[in-house]
Amino acid sequence: MSGNNAAWFDRAKQVTPGGVNSPVRAFNGVGGVPLVVSGGKGDKVFSSDGRELTDYCCSWGAMILGHANDEITAAIAERAAKGTTFGIVTEDEVLFAERLCSLVPGMEKVRAVNSGTEAVMSAIRLARGVTDRDLIVKFDGCYHGHSDAMLVKSGSGVLTAGNNGEASSAGVPADFARHTVSLPYNDFEAVREFFAKRGKEIAAVIVEPAAGNMGLVTPKEGFLAELRELTRSVGALLICDEVINGFRFGLSTYSSLFANVEPDIVTLGKVIGGGLPLAAVGGKAMYMDRFAPEGPVYQAGTLSGNPLAVAAGLMTLEVLERDNPYPGMAAKCGRIAEGVNAIAQKHGIPLQVAYFGGVFTLFCSSETVADLAGAMRCDTSLYAKVFHGLYDRGIYTAPSQFECNFVSAAHTDADVDAFISAVGEVFQTMDR
Ligand SMILES: Cc1ncc(COP(=O)(O)O)c(C=O)c1O
């Protein structure tokens, strides 16, 4: 397939709303013609106008082993030859569930679904079914997919679109939105105060343990433990949404590896699907068994536990365990962060890199971002300039200030050097 970005995107706009199947891809956060790709390999994506770009979006974190990894591709092909969906229990989905339960503390049972949105939607319904309460507490700037209950002060593409009202989308009835309360992330006082007032009404608190949808914002020491304690004290469930975090920083969840917190329900996505549509909701058996057919909370899916996706997911987990790319990804990310921070300081550019493990955000701000209010103070027009400067130099970062970038196992030290030197060139061209 050949052509160019502009021509393909014009065609896309004729037949797809906004030309995209998910809003942030439209480049509204940075302007310009969106990237259209024909494929990718390793750390690279290939644009429709023949460019090769080093990709730090990595399908929003799904491609932890890089694009078209040979082992994943082979696993998918092998599975495809044996049938791609049956709507019947398959052996591989049993292996997959066993694997997740063995790697995530407190996950005694797990159900496979097709997207992070579906995993969270199911987790919310389960929490409400278990507690017989309606109220859900989330945090400003966290994104948990696009189900009705979660589109309240949401992050990611909702932020990029400039909408930070109560219900973050048209089409969400106010009657639904009122059952979701959003509090400032990392704000112990706000959480304590809310629990003191309405704790007994809360079905669940849902949190991204390390928030990734207002850019990367890590939790303050003790924040997750506080949520654990408070939810327990009022009989509410704690849902850790690990759709970005899970298997991203190590071979388990952020909450178990870095916060020593055991949630009641965990949602997973992205990495566990190896680039195919696969996500999961899991937790303690006494809660998970409330799902139909054991219990009264309905949840289902024609393609759930899809054999192709499970094959990709299982192979991804196997490679991650065998190769342990985590320290290497973290080291490369650390070099990017330190390199870029030093150049920004030298040029007096108000930009600082937030990073953890192999994940980073180029925050166009001179302050450390600890919550949504801090993220909103970023200079998004400066971000657009930096984005396009890098893009022109063959580097593709997230096309929005309010997202994460990902170093995959396929990125190299040469990529890191190229990133830092490109940032140096971009800053030099800025007349600030
Ligand atoms: C933390 C988190 N939860 C849920 C979702 C929704 O996942 P999906 O896009 O697969 O529906 C996302 C997507 O980015 C996410 O970052």
PDB file of N, CA and C in Angstrom, residues 220-260:
ATOM      1  N   LYS A 220       1.823   9.608  45.335  1.00  0.00           N
ATOM      2  CA  LYS A 220       2.632   9.998  46.496  1.00  0.00           C
ATOM      3  C   LYS A 220       2.769   8.802  47.425  1.00  0.00           C
ATOM      4  N   GLU A 221       3.873   8.761  48.133  1.00  0.00           N
ATOM      5  CA  GLU A 221       4.127   7.696  49.110  1.00  0.00           C
ATOM      6  C   GLU A 221       2.887   7.512  50.017  1.00  0.00           C
ATOM      7  N   GLY A 222       2.366   6.310  50.060  1.00  0.00           N
ATOM      8  CA  GLY A 222       1.263   6.023  50.977  1.00  0.00           C
ATOM      9  C   GLY A 222      -0.121   6.296  50.420  1.00  0.00           C
ATOM     10  N   PHE A 223      -0.204   6.900  49.229  1.00  0.00           N
ATOM     11  CA  PHE A 223      -1.533   7.251  48.706  1.00  0.00           C
ATOM     12  C   PHE A 223      -2.382   6.002  48.441  1.00  0.00           C
ATOM     13  N   LEU A 224      -1.787   5.012  47.799  1.00  0.00           N
ATOM     14  CA  LEU A 224      -2.552   3.797  47.475  1.00  0.00           C
ATOM     15  C   LEU A 224      -2.885   3.012  48.745  1.00  0.00           C
ATOM     16  N   ALA A 225      -1.943   2.993  49.684  1.00  0.00           N
ATOM     17  CA  ALA A 225      -2.193   2.290  50.956  1.00  0.00           C
ATOM     18  C   ALA A 225      -3.343   2.956  51.706  1.00  0.00           C
ATOM     19  N   GLU A 226      -3.391   4.272  51.616  1.00  0.00           N
ATOM     20  CA  GLU A 226      -4.482   5.014  52.261  1.00  0.00           C
ATOM     21  C   GLU A 226      -5.831   4.634  51.639  1.00  0.00           C
ATOM     22  N   LEU A 227      -5.846   4.524  50.303  1.00  0.00           N
ATOM     23  CA  LEU A 227      -7.086   4.123  49.623  1.00  0.00           C
ATOM     24  C   LEU A 227      -7.498   2.716  50.051  1.00  0.00           C
ATOM     25  N   ARG A 228      -6.489   1.853  50.205  1.00  0.00           N
ATOM     26  CA  ARG A 228      -6.771   0.484  50.643  1.00  0.00           C
ATOM     27  C   ARG A 228      -7.419   0.493  52.029  1.00  0.00           C
ATOM     28  N   GLU A 229      -6.844   1.257  52.894  1.00  0.00           N
ATOM     29  CA  GLU A 229      -7.327   1.275  54.273  1.00  0.00           C
ATOM     30  C   GLU A 229      -8.738   1.871  54.357  1.00  0.00           C
ATOM     31  N   LEU A 230      -8.906   2.986  53.655  1.00  0.00           N
ATOM     32  CA  LEU A 230     -10.206   3.666  53.715  1.00  0.00           C
ATOM     33  C   LEU A 230     -11.317   2.804  53.116  1.00  0.00           C
ATOM     34  N   THR A 231     -11.044   2.196  51.973  1.00  0.00           N
ATOM     35  CA  THR A 231     -12.094   1.376  51.346  1.00  0.00           C
ATOM     36  C   THR A 231     -12.459   0.221  52.268  1.00  0.00           C
ATOM     37  N   ARG A 232     -11.454  -0.400  52.845  1.00  0.00           N
ATOM     38  CA  ARG A 232     -11.717  -1.525  53.753  1.00  0.00           C
ATOM     39  C   ARG A 232     -12.586  -1.069  54.936  1.00  0.00           C
ATOM     40  N   SER A 233     -12.278   0.123  55.430  1.00  0.00           N
ATOM     41  CA  SER A 233     -12.975   0.585  56.635  1.00  0.00           C
ATOM     42  C   SER A 233     -14.470   0.845  56.399  1.00  0.00           C
ATOM     43  N   VAL A 234     -14.854   1.085  55.154  1.00  0.00           N
ATOM     44  CA  VAL A 234     -16.284   1.367  54.899  1.00  0.00           C
ATOM     45  C   VAL A 234     -16.971   0.261  54.105  1.00  0.00           C
ATOM     46  N   GLY A 235     -16.256  -0.843  53.850  1.00  0.00           N
ATOM     47  CA  GLY A 235     -16.859  -1.950  53.105  1.00  0.00           C
ATOM     48  C   GLY A 235     -16.978  -1.686  51.621  1.00  0.00           C
ATOM     49  N   ALA A 236     -16.124  -0.784  51.095  1.00  0.00           N
ATOM     50  CA  ALA A 236     -16.098  -0.544  49.643  1.00  0.00           C
ATOM     51  C   ALA A 236     -14.960  -1.362  49.035  1.00  0.00           C
ATOM     52  N   LEU A 237     -15.041  -1.602  47.724  1.00  0.00           N
ATOM     53  CA  LEU A 237     -13.963  -2.337  47.063  1.00  0.00           C
ATOM     54  C   LEU A 237     -12.934  -1.361  46.493  1.00  0.00           C
ATOM     55  N   LEU A 238     -11.707  -1.820  46.428  1.00  0.00           N
ATOM     56  CA  LEU A 238     -10.659  -1.040  45.763  1.00  0.00           C
ATOM     57  C   LEU A 238     -10.360  -1.709  44.419  1.00  0.00           C
ATOM     58  N   ILE A 239     -10.544  -0.926  43.361  1.00  0.00           N
ATOM     59  CA  ILE A 239     -10.227  -1.428  42.015  1.00  0.00           C
ATOM     60  C   ILE A 239      -8.955  -0.739  41.542  1.00  0.00           C
ATOM     61  N   CYS A 240      -7.918  -1.495  41.285  1.00  0.00           N
ATOM     62  CA  CYS A 240      -6.719  -0.915  40.673  1.00  0.00           C
ATOM     63  C   CYS A 240      -6.795  -1.146  39.177  1.00  0.00           C
ATOM     64  N   ASP A 241      -6.885  -0.050  38.442  1.00  0.00           N
ATOM     65  CA  ASP A 241      -6.930  -0.139  36.987  1.00  0.00           C
ATOM     66  C   ASP A 241      -5.487  -0.147  36.484  1.00  0.00           C
ATOM     67  N   GLU A 242      -5.039  -1.335  36.164  1.00  0.00           N
ATOM     68  CA  GLU A 242      -3.641  -1.535  35.760  1.00  0.00           C
ATOM     69  C   GLU A 242      -3.557  -1.750  34.243  1.00  0.00           C
ATOM     70  N   VAL A 243      -4.496  -1.174  33.511  1.00  0.00           N
ATOM     71  CA  VAL A 243      -4.509  -1.372  32.056  1.00  0.00           C
ATOM     72  C   VAL A 243      -3.204  -0.863  31.432  1.00  0.00           C
ATOM     73  N   ILE A 244      -2.707   0.277  31.896  1.00  0.00           N
ATOM     74  CA  ILE A 244      -1.378   0.729  31.444  1.00  0.00           C
ATOM     75  C   ILE A 244      -0.286   0.104  32.305  1.00  0.00           C
ATOM     76  N   ASN A 245      -0.482   0.110  33.598  1.00  0.00           N
ATOM     77  CA  ASN A 245       0.584  -0.266  34.543  1.00  0.00           C
ATOM     78  C   ASN A 245       0.949  -1.751  34.529  1.00  0.00           C
ATOM     79  N   GLY A 246      -0.061  -2.606  34.317  1.00  0.00           N
ATOM     80  CA  GLY A 246       0.146  -4.038  34.497  1.00  0.00           C
ATOM     81  C   GLY A 246       1.209  -4.594  33.557  1.00  0.00           C
ATOM     82  N   PHE A 247       2.199  -5.278  34.099  1.00  0.00           N
ATOM     83  CA  PHE A 247       3.296  -5.909  33.347  1.00  0.00           C
ATOM     84  C   PHE A 247       4.140  -4.891  32.586  1.00  0.00           C
ATOM     85  N   ARG A 248       3.977  -3.648  32.924  1.00  0.00           N
ATOM     86  CA  ARG A 248       4.717  -2.577  32.269  1.00  0.00           C
ATOM     87  C   ARG A 248       6.044  -2.291  32.978  1.00  0.00           C
ATOM     88  N   PHE A 249       6.028  -2.434  34.291  1.00  0.00           N
ATOM     89  CA  PHE A 249       7.225  -2.076  35.072  1.00  0.00           C
ATOM     90  C   PHE A 249       7.917  -3.309  35.641  1.00  0.00           C
ATOM     91  N   GLY A 250       7.325  -4.453  35.441  1.00  0.00           N
ATOM     92  CA  GLY A 250       7.822  -5.708  35.980  1.00  0.00           C
ATOM     93  C   GLY A 250       6.751  -6.746  35.705  1.00  0.00           C
ATOM     94  N   LEU A 251       7.006  -7.988  36.089  1.00  0.00           N
ATOM     95  CA  LEU A 251       6.118  -9.079  35.689  1.00  0.00           C
ATOM     96  C   LEU A 251       4.907  -9.223  36.615  1.00  0.00           C
ATOM     97  N   SER A 252       4.277  -8.113  36.921  1.00  0.00           N
ATOM     98  CA  SER A 252       3.060  -8.117  37.724  1.00  0.00           C
ATOM     99  C   SER A 252       2.453  -6.713  37.655  1.00  0.00           C
ATOM    100  N   THR A 253       1.721  -6.367  38.679  1.00  0.00           N
ATOM    101  CA  THR A 253       1.054  -5.066  38.677  1.00  0.00           C
ATOM    102  C   THR A 253       1.883  -4.011  39.423  1.00  0.00           C
ATOM    103  N   TYR A 254       1.579  -2.754  39.167  1.00  0.00           N
ATOM    104  CA  TYR A 254       2.247  -1.675  39.907  1.00  0.00           C
ATOM    105  C   TYR A 254       1.892  -1.771  41.384  1.00  0.00           C
ATOM    106  N   SER A 255       0.602  -2.026  41.671  1.00  0.00           N
ATOM    107  CA  SER A 255       0.171  -2.020  43.078  1.00  0.00           C
ATOM    108  C   SER A 255       0.901  -3.085  43.890  1.00  0.00           C
ATOM    109  N   SER A 256       1.184  -4.241  43.267  1.00  0.00           N
ATOM    110  CA  SER A 256       1.875  -5.286  44.032  1.00  0.00           C
ATOM    111  C   SER A 256       3.379  -5.051  44.065  1.00  0.00           C
ATOM    112  N   LEU A 257       3.942  -4.575  42.958  1.00  0.00           N
ATOM    113  CA  LEU A 257       5.403  -4.453  42.895  1.00  0.00           C
ATOM    114  C   LEU A 257       5.929  -3.225  43.618  1.00  0.00           C
ATOM    115  N   PHE A 258       5.160  -2.142  43.609  1.00  0.00           N
ATOM    116  CA  PHE A 258       5.710  -0.886  44.118  1.00  0.00           C
ATOM    117  C   PHE A 258       4.949  -0.269  45.278  1.00  0.00           C
ATOM    118  N   ALA A 259       3.727  -0.745  45.545  1.00  0.00           N
ATOM    119  CA  ALA A 259       2.974  -0.115  46.632  1.00  0.00           C
ATOM    120  C   ALA A 259       2.589  -1.115  47.711  1.00  0.00           C
ATOM    121  N   ASN A 260       2.847  -2.397  47.438  1.00  0.00           N
ATOM    122  CA  ASN A 260       2.502  -3.432  48.397  1.00  0.00           C
ATOM    123  C   ASN A 260       1.034  -3.357  48.830  1.00  0.00           C
TER     124      ASN A 260
END
